[in-house]
C-alpha cells in the first residue's frame, strides 16, 4: 500500500504503529447539539487525507467530507438535521435537506412532489429520513490492504403498501482517496413496487468556484428542465462566483447506452484538484445536473438516477416508471474519488 509517500507491506506498517486508528479509522459516535442532537455518526479517515461522516440515522447517507483540509461537500443552511424534523409534504423536504456528500432519494418516489394513486408524495421520497438498522463497522486486512467497511439496512414499508429495503455497504481503503458504495434494493412485498433511486451528490466551496468545470466521459442528450435552465445552456459545464438572486438551473442528461460506464469529474483549475463519480450506465442511465450559484445556496449537484427526477406520477404517465417484482432485488454501484491533476474525461 502507498501511505505518506511510502510503499509499505502490512508487516512494515505494523512495525511503525501500535494501533491503526492512529492512521485510519471508522469511529462511531453521536451528535449532541441542536436539531442533530442524538444522531448516530461514523467518522471515517483513510490516511490519505480523505475523511467523511456516515449518518446511520439518515439512511446511511454521507454528510461532511473533505480531503487534506479542503471541504468537498456542501452543507446547507438547514444544517445537519435528525429525521424527527422531516416534513414530507410538497417541498418541505428542503427544511431538513442537509445536502452533504450524498443524500439518497427514493425508494418509491423521487423528484417532483405529486399525487399518485391516491397518495401524496413529497419531494425526493422518504429514504434519507429513515434510520438504518443492523449497522456495522468492519476493519479488516486483505493481504497487504487494510479496508474500512460500514454497512446498514434501511426499510421503507407500510401496511397495505410497499415493503422495500436498501442494504448499503460503504468501503474505503487505507492510503486511498476513494469511497465505494454498493447498494442492494429488495422488494420483500408480494406486489410489484416502483423503484426510483437518485444519488444526490452535493459539492461545495472551494471545490465549487468560478475556477471549476464539469467534465463527463461519454456523450449525453441534455434536456433543460425549464426556461431558466434554457438560459443556462451556454454555460452548462462551467461554474461562477455566487450570483445575487440566482435561480436554480436543472438539466436532465440521458446517457449514451452504448457505453458501459460513466465518469463525471468536477475539477478546480486553481486548486489543481477535483472529485469524480464513476458508475455503470445500466444502473443509472440518467444524471440530474443541479446548478445553484446563489448567495448562501452555493452548490453543484451531480445526481445519477434510475429515471429523470420528475416524480412518480409523471414517470408512470410517460411509461418510464421502473418496477421491482416481488421478492426481487437490484444492485447499484458508485465510486467517489479525489483527483489531484487535470484528468479530463
PDB file of C-alpha atoms in Angstrom, residues 6-319:
ATOM      1  CA  UNK A   6       5.994   5.253   1.099  1.00  0.00           C
ATOM      2  CA  UNK A   7       5.073   1.849  -0.287  1.00  0.00           C
ATOM      3  CA  UNK A   8       4.669  -0.435   2.739  1.00  0.00           C
ATOM      4  CA  UNK A   9       3.562  -4.001   3.323  1.00  0.00           C
ATOM      5  CA  UNK A  10       1.221  -4.916   6.170  1.00  0.00           C
ATOM      6  CA  UNK A  11       4.205  -6.037   8.242  1.00  0.00           C
ATOM      7  CA  UNK A  12       6.168  -2.858   7.579  1.00  0.00           C
ATOM      8  CA  UNK A  13       3.238  -0.657   8.559  1.00  0.00           C
ATOM      9  CA  UNK A  14       2.515  -2.581  11.756  1.00  0.00           C
ATOM     10  CA  UNK A  15       6.179  -2.170  12.709  1.00  0.00           C
ATOM     11  CA  UNK A  16       5.562   1.579  12.742  1.00  0.00           C
ATOM     12  CA  UNK A  17       2.235   1.930  14.635  1.00  0.00           C
ATOM     13  CA  UNK A  18       0.738   0.452  17.778  1.00  0.00           C
ATOM     14  CA  UNK A  19      -2.930   0.875  16.804  1.00  0.00           C
ATOM     15  CA  UNK A  20      -4.107   1.584  13.275  1.00  0.00           C
ATOM     16  CA  UNK A  21      -6.596   4.197  14.490  1.00  0.00           C
ATOM     17  CA  UNK A  22      -3.512   6.462  14.547  1.00  0.00           C
ATOM     18  CA  UNK A  23      -3.743   6.497  10.738  1.00  0.00           C
ATOM     19  CA  UNK A  24      -7.078   5.109   9.546  1.00  0.00           C
ATOM     20  CA  UNK A  25     -10.325   4.502  11.397  1.00  0.00           C
ATOM     21  CA  UNK A  26     -14.116   4.264  11.320  1.00  0.00           C
ATOM     22  CA  UNK A  27     -15.195   5.703  14.649  1.00  0.00           C
ATOM     23  CA  UNK A  28     -18.786   5.665  15.932  1.00  0.00           C
ATOM     24  CA  UNK A  29     -20.360   8.441  17.976  1.00  0.00           C
ATOM     25  CA  UNK A  30     -23.401  10.667  18.430  1.00  0.00           C
ATOM     26  CA  UNK A  31     -24.038  14.334  17.783  1.00  0.00           C
ATOM     27  CA  UNK A  32     -25.287  16.351  20.738  1.00  0.00           C
ATOM     28  CA  UNK A  33     -26.457  19.770  19.650  1.00  0.00           C
ATOM     29  CA  UNK A  34     -29.443  21.486  18.045  1.00  0.00           C
ATOM     30  CA  UNK A  35     -31.606  19.626  15.550  1.00  0.00           C
ATOM     31  CA  UNK A  36     -28.886  16.966  15.188  1.00  0.00           C
ATOM     32  CA  UNK A  37     -28.994  16.026  18.876  1.00  0.00           C
ATOM     33  CA  UNK A  38     -28.817  12.232  19.210  1.00  0.00           C
ATOM     34  CA  UNK A  39     -27.916  11.437  15.605  1.00  0.00           C
ATOM     35  CA  UNK A  40     -25.576   8.493  15.081  1.00  0.00           C
ATOM     36  CA  UNK A  41     -22.435   9.258  13.092  1.00  0.00           C
ATOM     37  CA  UNK A  42     -19.497   7.164  11.893  1.00  0.00           C
ATOM     38  CA  UNK A  43     -16.416   9.275  11.157  1.00  0.00           C
ATOM     39  CA  UNK A  44     -14.016   7.719   8.662  1.00  0.00           C
ATOM     40  CA  UNK A  45     -10.420   8.634   7.819  1.00  0.00           C
ATOM     41  CA  UNK A  46      -8.306   6.687   5.358  1.00  0.00           C
ATOM     42  CA  UNK A  47      -4.797   8.018   5.982  1.00  0.00           C
ATOM     43  CA  UNK A  48      -4.668   9.592   2.525  1.00  0.00           C
ATOM     44  CA  UNK A  49      -6.216  12.843   3.728  1.00  0.00           C
ATOM     45  CA  UNK A  50      -9.751  11.706   2.845  1.00  0.00           C
ATOM     46  CA  UNK A  51     -12.256  11.963   5.695  1.00  0.00           C
ATOM     47  CA  UNK A  52     -16.049  11.643   5.676  1.00  0.00           C
ATOM     48  CA  UNK A  53     -19.001  11.069   8.003  1.00  0.00           C
ATOM     49  CA  UNK A  54     -21.685   8.415   7.537  1.00  0.00           C
ATOM     50  CA  UNK A  55     -25.101   9.085   9.086  1.00  0.00           C
ATOM     51  CA  UNK A  56     -26.859   5.828  10.080  1.00  0.00           C
ATOM     52  CA  UNK A  57     -29.697   7.979  11.451  1.00  0.00           C
ATOM     53  CA  UNK A  58     -30.236   9.390   7.956  1.00  0.00           C
ATOM     54  CA  UNK A  59     -30.470   6.382   5.660  1.00  0.00           C
ATOM     55  CA  UNK A  60     -26.701   5.629   5.701  1.00  0.00           C
ATOM     56  CA  UNK A  61     -26.051   8.865   3.838  1.00  0.00           C
ATOM     57  CA  UNK A  62     -22.722  10.734   3.840  1.00  0.00           C
ATOM     58  CA  UNK A  63     -22.626  14.262   5.274  1.00  0.00           C
ATOM     59  CA  UNK A  64     -19.352  16.053   5.877  1.00  0.00           C
ATOM     60  CA  UNK A  65     -16.487  15.117   3.568  1.00  0.00           C
ATOM     61  CA  UNK A  66     -13.088  16.640   2.945  1.00  0.00           C
ATOM     62  CA  UNK A  67      -9.619  15.985   1.631  1.00  0.00           C
ATOM     63  CA  UNK A  68      -6.459  17.295   3.320  1.00  0.00           C
ATOM     64  CA  UNK A  69      -8.491  20.054   4.942  1.00  0.00           C
ATOM     65  CA  UNK A  70     -10.345  21.018   1.755  1.00  0.00           C
ATOM     66  CA  UNK A  71     -14.132  20.588   2.064  1.00  0.00           C
ATOM     67  CA  UNK A  72     -15.780  18.522  -0.652  1.00  0.00           C
ATOM     68  CA  UNK A  73     -19.450  18.543   0.316  1.00  0.00           C
ATOM     69  CA  UNK A  74     -21.929  21.393   0.611  1.00  0.00           C
ATOM     70  CA  UNK A  75     -23.754  21.653   3.925  1.00  0.00           C
ATOM     71  CA  UNK A  76     -26.973  23.601   3.502  1.00  0.00           C
ATOM     72  CA  UNK A  77     -28.201  26.334   5.832  1.00  0.00           C
ATOM     73  CA  UNK A  78     -30.618  23.738   7.238  1.00  0.00           C
ATOM     74  CA  UNK A  79     -27.532  22.101   8.743  1.00  0.00           C
ATOM     75  CA  UNK A  80     -27.375  18.501   9.909  1.00  0.00           C
ATOM     76  CA  UNK A  81     -30.889  17.518  10.984  1.00  0.00           C
ATOM     77  CA  UNK A  82     -32.134  14.296  12.547  1.00  0.00           C
ATOM     78  CA  UNK A  83     -35.100  12.549  10.892  1.00  0.00           C
ATOM     79  CA  UNK A  84     -37.618  13.566  13.565  1.00  0.00           C
ATOM     80  CA  UNK A  85     -37.738  17.001  11.898  1.00  0.00           C
ATOM     81  CA  UNK A  86     -38.572  15.615   8.446  1.00  0.00           C
ATOM     82  CA  UNK A  87     -41.587  17.221   6.747  1.00  0.00           C
ATOM     83  CA  UNK A  88     -42.854  15.135   3.844  1.00  0.00           C
ATOM     84  CA  UNK A  89     -45.452  17.351   2.141  1.00  0.00           C
ATOM     85  CA  UNK A  90     -44.674  19.235  -1.041  1.00  0.00           C
ATOM     86  CA  UNK A  91     -41.198  20.736  -0.988  1.00  0.00           C
ATOM     87  CA  UNK A  92     -40.925  20.776   2.823  1.00  0.00           C
ATOM     88  CA  UNK A  93     -38.180  18.152   2.436  1.00  0.00           C
ATOM     89  CA  UNK A  94     -35.915  21.181   1.952  1.00  0.00           C
ATOM     90  CA  UNK A  95     -36.344  22.221   5.615  1.00  0.00           C
ATOM     91  CA  UNK A  96     -34.212  19.260   6.683  1.00  0.00           C
ATOM     92  CA  UNK A  97     -32.174  18.770   3.497  1.00  0.00           C
ATOM     93  CA  UNK A  98     -28.593  18.758   4.788  1.00  0.00           C
ATOM     94  CA  UNK A  99     -27.175  18.191   1.290  1.00  0.00           C
ATOM     95  CA  UNK A 100     -23.856  16.604   2.342  1.00  0.00           C
ATOM     96  CA  UNK A 101     -21.763  14.482   0.020  1.00  0.00           C
ATOM     97  CA  UNK A 102     -24.615  12.028  -0.537  1.00  0.00           C
ATOM     98  CA  UNK A 103     -28.334  12.283   0.132  1.00  0.00           C
ATOM     99  CA  UNK A 104     -30.223   9.198  -1.068  1.00  0.00           C
ATOM    100  CA  UNK A 105     -33.564   9.900  -2.756  1.00  0.00           C
ATOM    101  CA  UNK A 106     -36.219   7.204  -3.210  1.00  0.00           C
ATOM    102  CA  UNK A 107     -37.021   4.383  -2.937  1.00  0.00           C
ATOM    103  CA  UNK A 108     -40.516   4.528  -4.414  1.00  0.00           C
ATOM    104  CA  UNK A 109     -40.601   8.269  -5.139  1.00  0.00           C
ATOM    105  CA  UNK A 110     -38.017  10.887  -6.048  1.00  0.00           C
ATOM    106  CA  UNK A 111     -38.109  14.193  -7.807  1.00  0.00           C
ATOM    107  CA  UNK A 112     -41.096  16.499  -8.126  1.00  0.00           C
ATOM    108  CA  UNK A 113     -43.851  16.303  -5.474  1.00  0.00           C
ATOM    109  CA  UNK A 114     -47.016  14.733  -6.862  1.00  0.00           C
ATOM    110  CA  UNK A 115     -50.198  12.769  -6.234  1.00  0.00           C
ATOM    111  CA  UNK A 116     -50.195   9.169  -7.426  1.00  0.00           C
ATOM    112  CA  UNK A 117     -52.839   6.501  -6.903  1.00  0.00           C
ATOM    113  CA  UNK A 118     -54.390   8.475  -4.079  1.00  0.00           C
ATOM    114  CA  UNK A 119     -51.129   9.074  -2.230  1.00  0.00           C
ATOM    115  CA  UNK A 120     -49.474  12.443  -1.652  1.00  0.00           C
ATOM    116  CA  UNK A 121     -45.757  12.138  -2.437  1.00  0.00           C
ATOM    117  CA  UNK A 122     -43.279  14.765  -1.304  1.00  0.00           C
ATOM    118  CA  UNK A 123     -40.026  15.893  -2.869  1.00  0.00           C
ATOM    119  CA  UNK A 124     -37.422  13.102  -3.180  1.00  0.00           C
ATOM    120  CA  UNK A 125     -39.162  10.460  -1.078  1.00  0.00           C
ATOM    121  CA  UNK A 126     -38.509   9.185   2.436  1.00  0.00           C
ATOM    122  CA  UNK A 127     -35.409   7.007   2.405  1.00  0.00           C
ATOM    123  CA  UNK A 128     -32.894   9.640   3.547  1.00  0.00           C
ATOM    124  CA  UNK A 129     -35.014  10.313   6.638  1.00  0.00           C
ATOM    125  CA  UNK A 130     -35.310   6.701   7.825  1.00  0.00           C
ATOM    126  CA  UNK A 131     -32.788   5.439  10.405  1.00  0.00           C
ATOM    127  CA  UNK A 132     -30.797   2.340   9.480  1.00  0.00           C
ATOM    128  CA  UNK A 133     -30.698  -0.916  11.435  1.00  0.00           C
ATOM    129  CA  UNK A 134     -28.143  -3.750  11.632  1.00  0.00           C
ATOM    130  CA  UNK A 135     -25.474  -1.076  11.315  1.00  0.00           C
ATOM    131  CA  UNK A 136     -21.884  -2.286  11.491  1.00  0.00           C
ATOM    132  CA  UNK A 137     -18.299  -1.175  11.058  1.00  0.00           C
ATOM    133  CA  UNK A 138     -15.575  -3.589  10.000  1.00  0.00           C
ATOM    134  CA  UNK A 139     -11.814  -3.086   9.767  1.00  0.00           C
ATOM    135  CA  UNK A 140     -10.016  -5.959   8.087  1.00  0.00           C
ATOM    136  CA  UNK A 141      -6.753  -6.850   6.401  1.00  0.00           C
ATOM    137  CA  UNK A 142      -6.963  -8.483   2.986  1.00  0.00           C
ATOM    138  CA  UNK A 143      -3.391  -9.301   2.133  1.00  0.00           C
ATOM    139  CA  UNK A 144      -1.498  -6.021   2.364  1.00  0.00           C
ATOM    140  CA  UNK A 145      -4.680  -3.951   2.064  1.00  0.00           C
ATOM    141  CA  UNK A 146      -6.476  -2.583   5.120  1.00  0.00           C
ATOM    142  CA  UNK A 147     -10.184  -1.998   4.448  1.00  0.00           C
ATOM    143  CA  UNK A 148     -12.781   0.022   6.331  1.00  0.00           C
ATOM    144  CA  UNK A 149     -16.361  -1.102   5.772  1.00  0.00           C
ATOM    145  CA  UNK A 150     -19.582   0.434   7.056  1.00  0.00           C
ATOM    146  CA  UNK A 151     -22.969  -1.115   6.404  1.00  0.00           C
ATOM    147  CA  UNK A 152     -26.607  -0.967   7.338  1.00  0.00           C
ATOM    148  CA  UNK A 153     -30.150  -1.622   6.159  1.00  0.00           C
ATOM    149  CA  UNK A 154     -32.975   0.855   5.663  1.00  0.00           C
ATOM    150  CA  UNK A 155     -36.607  -0.274   5.323  1.00  0.00           C
ATOM    151  CA  UNK A 156     -39.334   1.730   3.547  1.00  0.00           C
ATOM    152  CA  UNK A 157     -42.588  -0.081   4.294  1.00  0.00           C
ATOM    153  CA  UNK A 158     -46.214   0.293   5.337  1.00  0.00           C
ATOM    154  CA  UNK A 159     -49.257  -1.862   5.966  1.00  0.00           C
ATOM    155  CA  UNK A 160     -51.213  -2.406   2.719  1.00  0.00           C
ATOM    156  CA  UNK A 161     -48.298  -0.987   0.741  1.00  0.00           C
ATOM    157  CA  UNK A 162     -44.662  -1.345  -0.228  1.00  0.00           C
ATOM    158  CA  UNK A 163     -42.050  -3.361   1.647  1.00  0.00           C
ATOM    159  CA  UNK A 164     -38.727  -2.154   0.218  1.00  0.00           C
ATOM    160  CA  UNK A 165     -35.254  -2.436   1.698  1.00  0.00           C
ATOM    161  CA  UNK A 166     -31.981  -0.669   0.947  1.00  0.00           C
ATOM    162  CA  UNK A 167     -28.897  -2.647   2.013  1.00  0.00           C
ATOM    163  CA  UNK A 168     -25.873  -0.323   1.818  1.00  0.00           C
ATOM    164  CA  UNK A 169     -22.177  -1.159   2.051  1.00  0.00           C
ATOM    165  CA  UNK A 170     -19.609   1.666   2.062  1.00  0.00           C
ATOM    166  CA  UNK A 171     -15.929   0.826   1.673  1.00  0.00           C
ATOM    167  CA  UNK A 172     -12.682   2.786   1.878  1.00  0.00           C
ATOM    168  CA  UNK A 173      -9.079   1.591   1.942  1.00  0.00           C
ATOM    169  CA  UNK A 174      -6.055   2.715   3.917  1.00  0.00           C
ATOM    170  CA  UNK A 175      -3.946   5.086   1.834  1.00  0.00           C
ATOM    171  CA  UNK A 176      -6.585   5.587  -0.874  1.00  0.00           C
ATOM    172  CA  UNK A 177      -8.792   8.572  -1.661  1.00  0.00           C
ATOM    173  CA  UNK A 178     -11.882   6.725  -2.878  1.00  0.00           C
ATOM    174  CA  UNK A 179     -15.249   5.740  -1.438  1.00  0.00           C
ATOM    175  CA  UNK A 180     -17.199   2.872  -2.969  1.00  0.00           C
ATOM    176  CA  UNK A 181     -20.909   2.430  -2.351  1.00  0.00           C
ATOM    177  CA  UNK A 182     -22.622  -0.884  -3.021  1.00  0.00           C
ATOM    178  CA  UNK A 183     -26.414  -0.825  -2.683  1.00  0.00           C
ATOM    179  CA  UNK A 184     -28.929  -3.638  -2.959  1.00  0.00           C
ATOM    180  CA  UNK A 185     -32.604  -2.679  -3.183  1.00  0.00           C
ATOM    181  CA  UNK A 186     -35.021  -5.537  -2.461  1.00  0.00           C
ATOM    182  CA  UNK A 187     -38.785  -5.825  -2.782  1.00  0.00           C
ATOM    183  CA  UNK A 188     -39.896  -8.012   0.124  1.00  0.00           C
ATOM    184  CA  UNK A 189     -43.539  -7.444  -0.764  1.00  0.00           C
ATOM    185  CA  UNK A 190     -45.824  -9.582  -2.921  1.00  0.00           C
ATOM    186  CA  UNK A 191     -46.802  -6.919  -5.444  1.00  0.00           C
ATOM    187  CA  UNK A 192     -44.574  -5.066  -7.924  1.00  0.00           C
ATOM    188  CA  UNK A 193     -43.293  -1.809  -6.435  1.00  0.00           C
ATOM    189  CA  UNK A 194     -41.890   1.374  -8.016  1.00  0.00           C
ATOM    190  CA  UNK A 195     -38.115   1.672  -7.840  1.00  0.00           C
ATOM    191  CA  UNK A 196     -36.959   5.276  -8.063  1.00  0.00           C
ATOM    192  CA  UNK A 197     -33.414   5.921  -6.838  1.00  0.00           C
ATOM    193  CA  UNK A 198     -31.254   9.030  -7.101  1.00  0.00           C
ATOM    194  CA  UNK A 199     -27.842   9.695  -5.530  1.00  0.00           C
ATOM    195  CA  UNK A 200     -27.910  13.415  -4.677  1.00  0.00           C
ATOM    196  CA  UNK A 201     -24.168  14.257  -4.684  1.00  0.00           C
ATOM    197  CA  UNK A 202     -23.721  17.820  -3.406  1.00  0.00           C
ATOM    198  CA  UNK A 203     -20.416  19.626  -3.883  1.00  0.00           C
ATOM    199  CA  UNK A 204     -19.491  22.946  -2.316  1.00  0.00           C
ATOM    200  CA  UNK A 205     -16.871  25.652  -1.957  1.00  0.00           C
ATOM    201  CA  UNK A 206     -13.921  25.703  -2.557  1.00  0.00           C
ATOM    202  CA  UNK A 207     -14.191  22.763  -4.948  1.00  0.00           C
ATOM    203  CA  UNK A 208     -17.115  24.647  -6.475  1.00  0.00           C
ATOM    204  CA  UNK A 209     -15.896  28.013  -7.741  1.00  0.00           C
ATOM    205  CA  UNK A 210     -15.538  30.126 -10.862  1.00  0.00           C
ATOM    206  CA  UNK A 211     -12.286  28.200 -11.480  1.00  0.00           C
ATOM    207  CA  UNK A 212     -14.154  24.897 -11.791  1.00  0.00           C
ATOM    208  CA  UNK A 213     -15.740  22.986 -14.630  1.00  0.00           C
ATOM    209  CA  UNK A 214     -17.754  19.800 -15.061  1.00  0.00           C
ATOM    210  CA  UNK A 215     -16.368  17.090 -17.343  1.00  0.00           C
ATOM    211  CA  UNK A 216     -18.222  13.981 -18.491  1.00  0.00           C
ATOM    212  CA  UNK A 217     -16.713  10.912 -20.115  1.00  0.00           C
ATOM    213  CA  UNK A 218     -19.478   9.836 -22.515  1.00  0.00           C
ATOM    214  CA  UNK A 219     -21.989  11.554 -24.805  1.00  0.00           C
ATOM    215  CA  UNK A 220     -25.251  12.750 -23.277  1.00  0.00           C
ATOM    216  CA  UNK A 221     -28.543  14.125 -24.527  1.00  0.00           C
ATOM    217  CA  UNK A 222     -29.388  17.165 -22.409  1.00  0.00           C
ATOM    218  CA  UNK A 223     -32.873  18.475 -21.652  1.00  0.00           C
ATOM    219  CA  UNK A 224     -33.224  21.703 -19.663  1.00  0.00           C
ATOM    220  CA  UNK A 225     -35.946  21.401 -17.015  1.00  0.00           C
ATOM    221  CA  UNK A 226     -37.495  24.829 -17.670  1.00  0.00           C
ATOM    222  CA  UNK A 227     -36.929  28.229 -19.279  1.00  0.00           C
ATOM    223  CA  UNK A 228     -34.478  29.237 -16.556  1.00  0.00           C
ATOM    224  CA  UNK A 229     -32.333  26.221 -17.442  1.00  0.00           C
ATOM    225  CA  UNK A 230     -32.638  27.002 -21.170  1.00  0.00           C
ATOM    226  CA  UNK A 231     -30.954  30.340 -20.494  1.00  0.00           C
ATOM    227  CA  UNK A 232     -28.105  28.495 -18.780  1.00  0.00           C
ATOM    228  CA  UNK A 233     -27.282  26.089 -21.608  1.00  0.00           C
ATOM    229  CA  UNK A 234     -24.375  28.173 -22.920  1.00  0.00           C
ATOM    230  CA  UNK A 235     -22.602  27.847 -19.569  1.00  0.00           C
ATOM    231  CA  UNK A 236     -23.747  24.301 -18.879  1.00  0.00           C
ATOM    232  CA  UNK A 237     -20.360  22.860 -17.884  1.00  0.00           C
ATOM    233  CA  UNK A 238     -18.866  25.932 -16.201  1.00  0.00           C
ATOM    234  CA  UNK A 239     -19.434  27.497 -12.775  1.00  0.00           C
ATOM    235  CA  UNK A 240     -19.340  31.055 -11.478  1.00  0.00           C
ATOM    236  CA  UNK A 241     -18.867  33.063  -8.316  1.00  0.00           C
ATOM    237  CA  UNK A 242     -22.038  33.478  -6.211  1.00  0.00           C
ATOM    238  CA  UNK A 243     -24.696  35.494  -8.051  1.00  0.00           C
ATOM    239  CA  UNK A 244     -27.304  37.621  -6.208  1.00  0.00           C
ATOM    240  CA  UNK A 245     -30.830  36.425  -6.975  1.00  0.00           C
ATOM    241  CA  UNK A 246     -29.632  33.378  -8.921  1.00  0.00           C
ATOM    242  CA  UNK A 247     -32.411  30.947  -9.838  1.00  0.00           C
ATOM    243  CA  UNK A 248     -31.503  27.271  -9.811  1.00  0.00           C
ATOM    244  CA  UNK A 249     -30.791  25.668 -13.169  1.00  0.00           C
ATOM    245  CA  UNK A 250     -31.602  21.991 -13.566  1.00  0.00           C
ATOM    246  CA  UNK A 251     -30.622  19.847 -16.552  1.00  0.00           C
ATOM    247  CA  UNK A 252     -31.527  16.234 -17.265  1.00  0.00           C
ATOM    248  CA  UNK A 253     -28.805  14.237 -19.049  1.00  0.00           C
ATOM    249  CA  UNK A 254     -29.669  10.939 -20.729  1.00  0.00           C
ATOM    250  CA  UNK A 255     -26.507   8.833 -21.070  1.00  0.00           C
ATOM    251  CA  UNK A 256     -25.482   7.070 -24.252  1.00  0.00           C
ATOM    252  CA  UNK A 257     -26.447   3.439 -23.631  1.00  0.00           C
ATOM    253  CA  UNK A 258     -23.676   2.148 -25.904  1.00  0.00           C
ATOM    254  CA  UNK A 259     -21.218   2.847 -23.079  1.00  0.00           C
ATOM    255  CA  UNK A 260     -20.834   0.617 -20.019  1.00  0.00           C
ATOM    256  CA  UNK A 261     -19.525   3.206 -17.581  1.00  0.00           C
ATOM    257  CA  UNK A 262     -19.760   6.942 -16.989  1.00  0.00           C
ATOM    258  CA  UNK A 263     -17.340   9.201 -15.124  1.00  0.00           C
ATOM    259  CA  UNK A 264     -18.215  12.750 -14.124  1.00  0.00           C
ATOM    260  CA  UNK A 265     -15.423  14.987 -12.826  1.00  0.00           C
ATOM    261  CA  UNK A 266     -15.670  18.391 -11.175  1.00  0.00           C
ATOM    262  CA  UNK A 267     -12.216  19.944 -11.451  1.00  0.00           C
ATOM    263  CA  UNK A 268     -10.891  23.194  -9.961  1.00  0.00           C
ATOM    264  CA  UNK A 269      -8.040  24.515 -12.112  1.00  0.00           C
ATOM    265  CA  UNK A 270      -6.755  26.970  -9.497  1.00  0.00           C
ATOM    266  CA  UNK A 271      -6.527  24.302  -6.807  1.00  0.00           C
ATOM    267  CA  UNK A 272      -5.359  21.607  -9.296  1.00  0.00           C
ATOM    268  CA  UNK A 273      -7.827  19.382  -7.538  1.00  0.00           C
ATOM    269  CA  UNK A 274     -11.152  17.698  -8.232  1.00  0.00           C
ATOM    270  CA  UNK A 275     -13.625  14.965  -7.448  1.00  0.00           C
ATOM    271  CA  UNK A 276     -15.033  12.267  -9.697  1.00  0.00           C
ATOM    272  CA  UNK A 277     -18.059   9.966  -9.724  1.00  0.00           C
ATOM    273  CA  UNK A 278     -17.911   6.658 -11.583  1.00  0.00           C
ATOM    274  CA  UNK A 279     -20.889   4.328 -12.086  1.00  0.00           C
ATOM    275  CA  UNK A 280     -22.323   1.762 -14.544  1.00  0.00           C
ATOM    276  CA  UNK A 281     -24.701   3.227 -17.127  1.00  0.00           C
ATOM    277  CA  UNK A 282     -27.020   0.223 -16.712  1.00  0.00           C
ATOM    278  CA  UNK A 283     -27.515   1.220 -13.048  1.00  0.00           C
ATOM    279  CA  UNK A 284     -28.023   4.916 -13.666  1.00  0.00           C
ATOM    280  CA  UNK A 285     -28.878   5.792 -17.281  1.00  0.00           C
ATOM    281  CA  UNK A 286     -29.655   9.405 -16.304  1.00  0.00           C
ATOM    282  CA  UNK A 287     -27.984  12.284 -14.460  1.00  0.00           C
ATOM    283  CA  UNK A 288     -29.752  15.231 -12.918  1.00  0.00           C
ATOM    284  CA  UNK A 289     -27.423  18.254 -13.004  1.00  0.00           C
ATOM    285  CA  UNK A 290     -28.325  20.860 -10.359  1.00  0.00           C
ATOM    286  CA  UNK A 291     -26.517  24.178 -10.708  1.00  0.00           C
ATOM    287  CA  UNK A 292     -27.225  26.584  -7.859  1.00  0.00           C
ATOM    288  CA  UNK A 293     -24.884  29.577  -7.860  1.00  0.00           C
ATOM    289  CA  UNK A 294     -26.865  31.647  -5.344  1.00  0.00           C
ATOM    290  CA  UNK A 295     -25.571  33.535  -2.337  1.00  0.00           C
ATOM    291  CA  UNK A 296     -25.574  31.158   0.644  1.00  0.00           C
ATOM    292  CA  UNK A 297     -27.097  28.410  -1.525  1.00  0.00           C
ATOM    293  CA  UNK A 298     -23.889  27.850  -3.495  1.00  0.00           C
ATOM    294  CA  UNK A 299     -23.848  24.222  -4.551  1.00  0.00           C
ATOM    295  CA  UNK A 300     -23.413  21.908  -7.509  1.00  0.00           C
ATOM    296  CA  UNK A 301     -25.431  18.711  -7.561  1.00  0.00           C
ATOM    297  CA  UNK A 302     -24.432  15.776  -9.785  1.00  0.00           C
ATOM    298  CA  UNK A 303     -27.161  13.168  -9.360  1.00  0.00           C
ATOM    299  CA  UNK A 304     -27.061   9.738 -11.032  1.00  0.00           C
ATOM    300  CA  UNK A 305     -30.606   8.377 -11.201  1.00  0.00           C
ATOM    301  CA  UNK A 306     -32.690   5.492 -12.499  1.00  0.00           C
ATOM    302  CA  UNK A 307     -35.124   7.870 -14.264  1.00  0.00           C
ATOM    303  CA  UNK A 308     -35.313  11.662 -14.552  1.00  0.00           C
ATOM    304  CA  UNK A 309     -36.493  13.172 -11.219  1.00  0.00           C
ATOM    305  CA  UNK A 310     -39.929  14.171 -12.462  1.00  0.00           C
ATOM    306  CA  UNK A 311     -41.929  12.436  -9.728  1.00  0.00           C
ATOM    307  CA  UNK A 312     -43.670   9.086  -9.717  1.00  0.00           C
ATOM    308  CA  UNK A 313     -46.908  10.291 -11.318  1.00  0.00           C
ATOM    309  CA  UNK A 314     -45.251  11.793 -14.402  1.00  0.00           C
ATOM    310  CA  UNK A 315     -42.871   8.837 -14.749  1.00  0.00           C
ATOM    311  CA  UNK A 316     -45.827   6.443 -14.671  1.00  0.00           C
ATOM    312  CA  UNK A 317     -47.740   8.611 -17.149  1.00  0.00           C
ATOM    313  CA  UNK A 318     -44.817   8.515 -19.574  1.00  0.00           C
ATOM    314  CA  UNK A 319     -44.446   4.751 -19.194  1.00  0.00           C
TER     315      UNK A 319
END
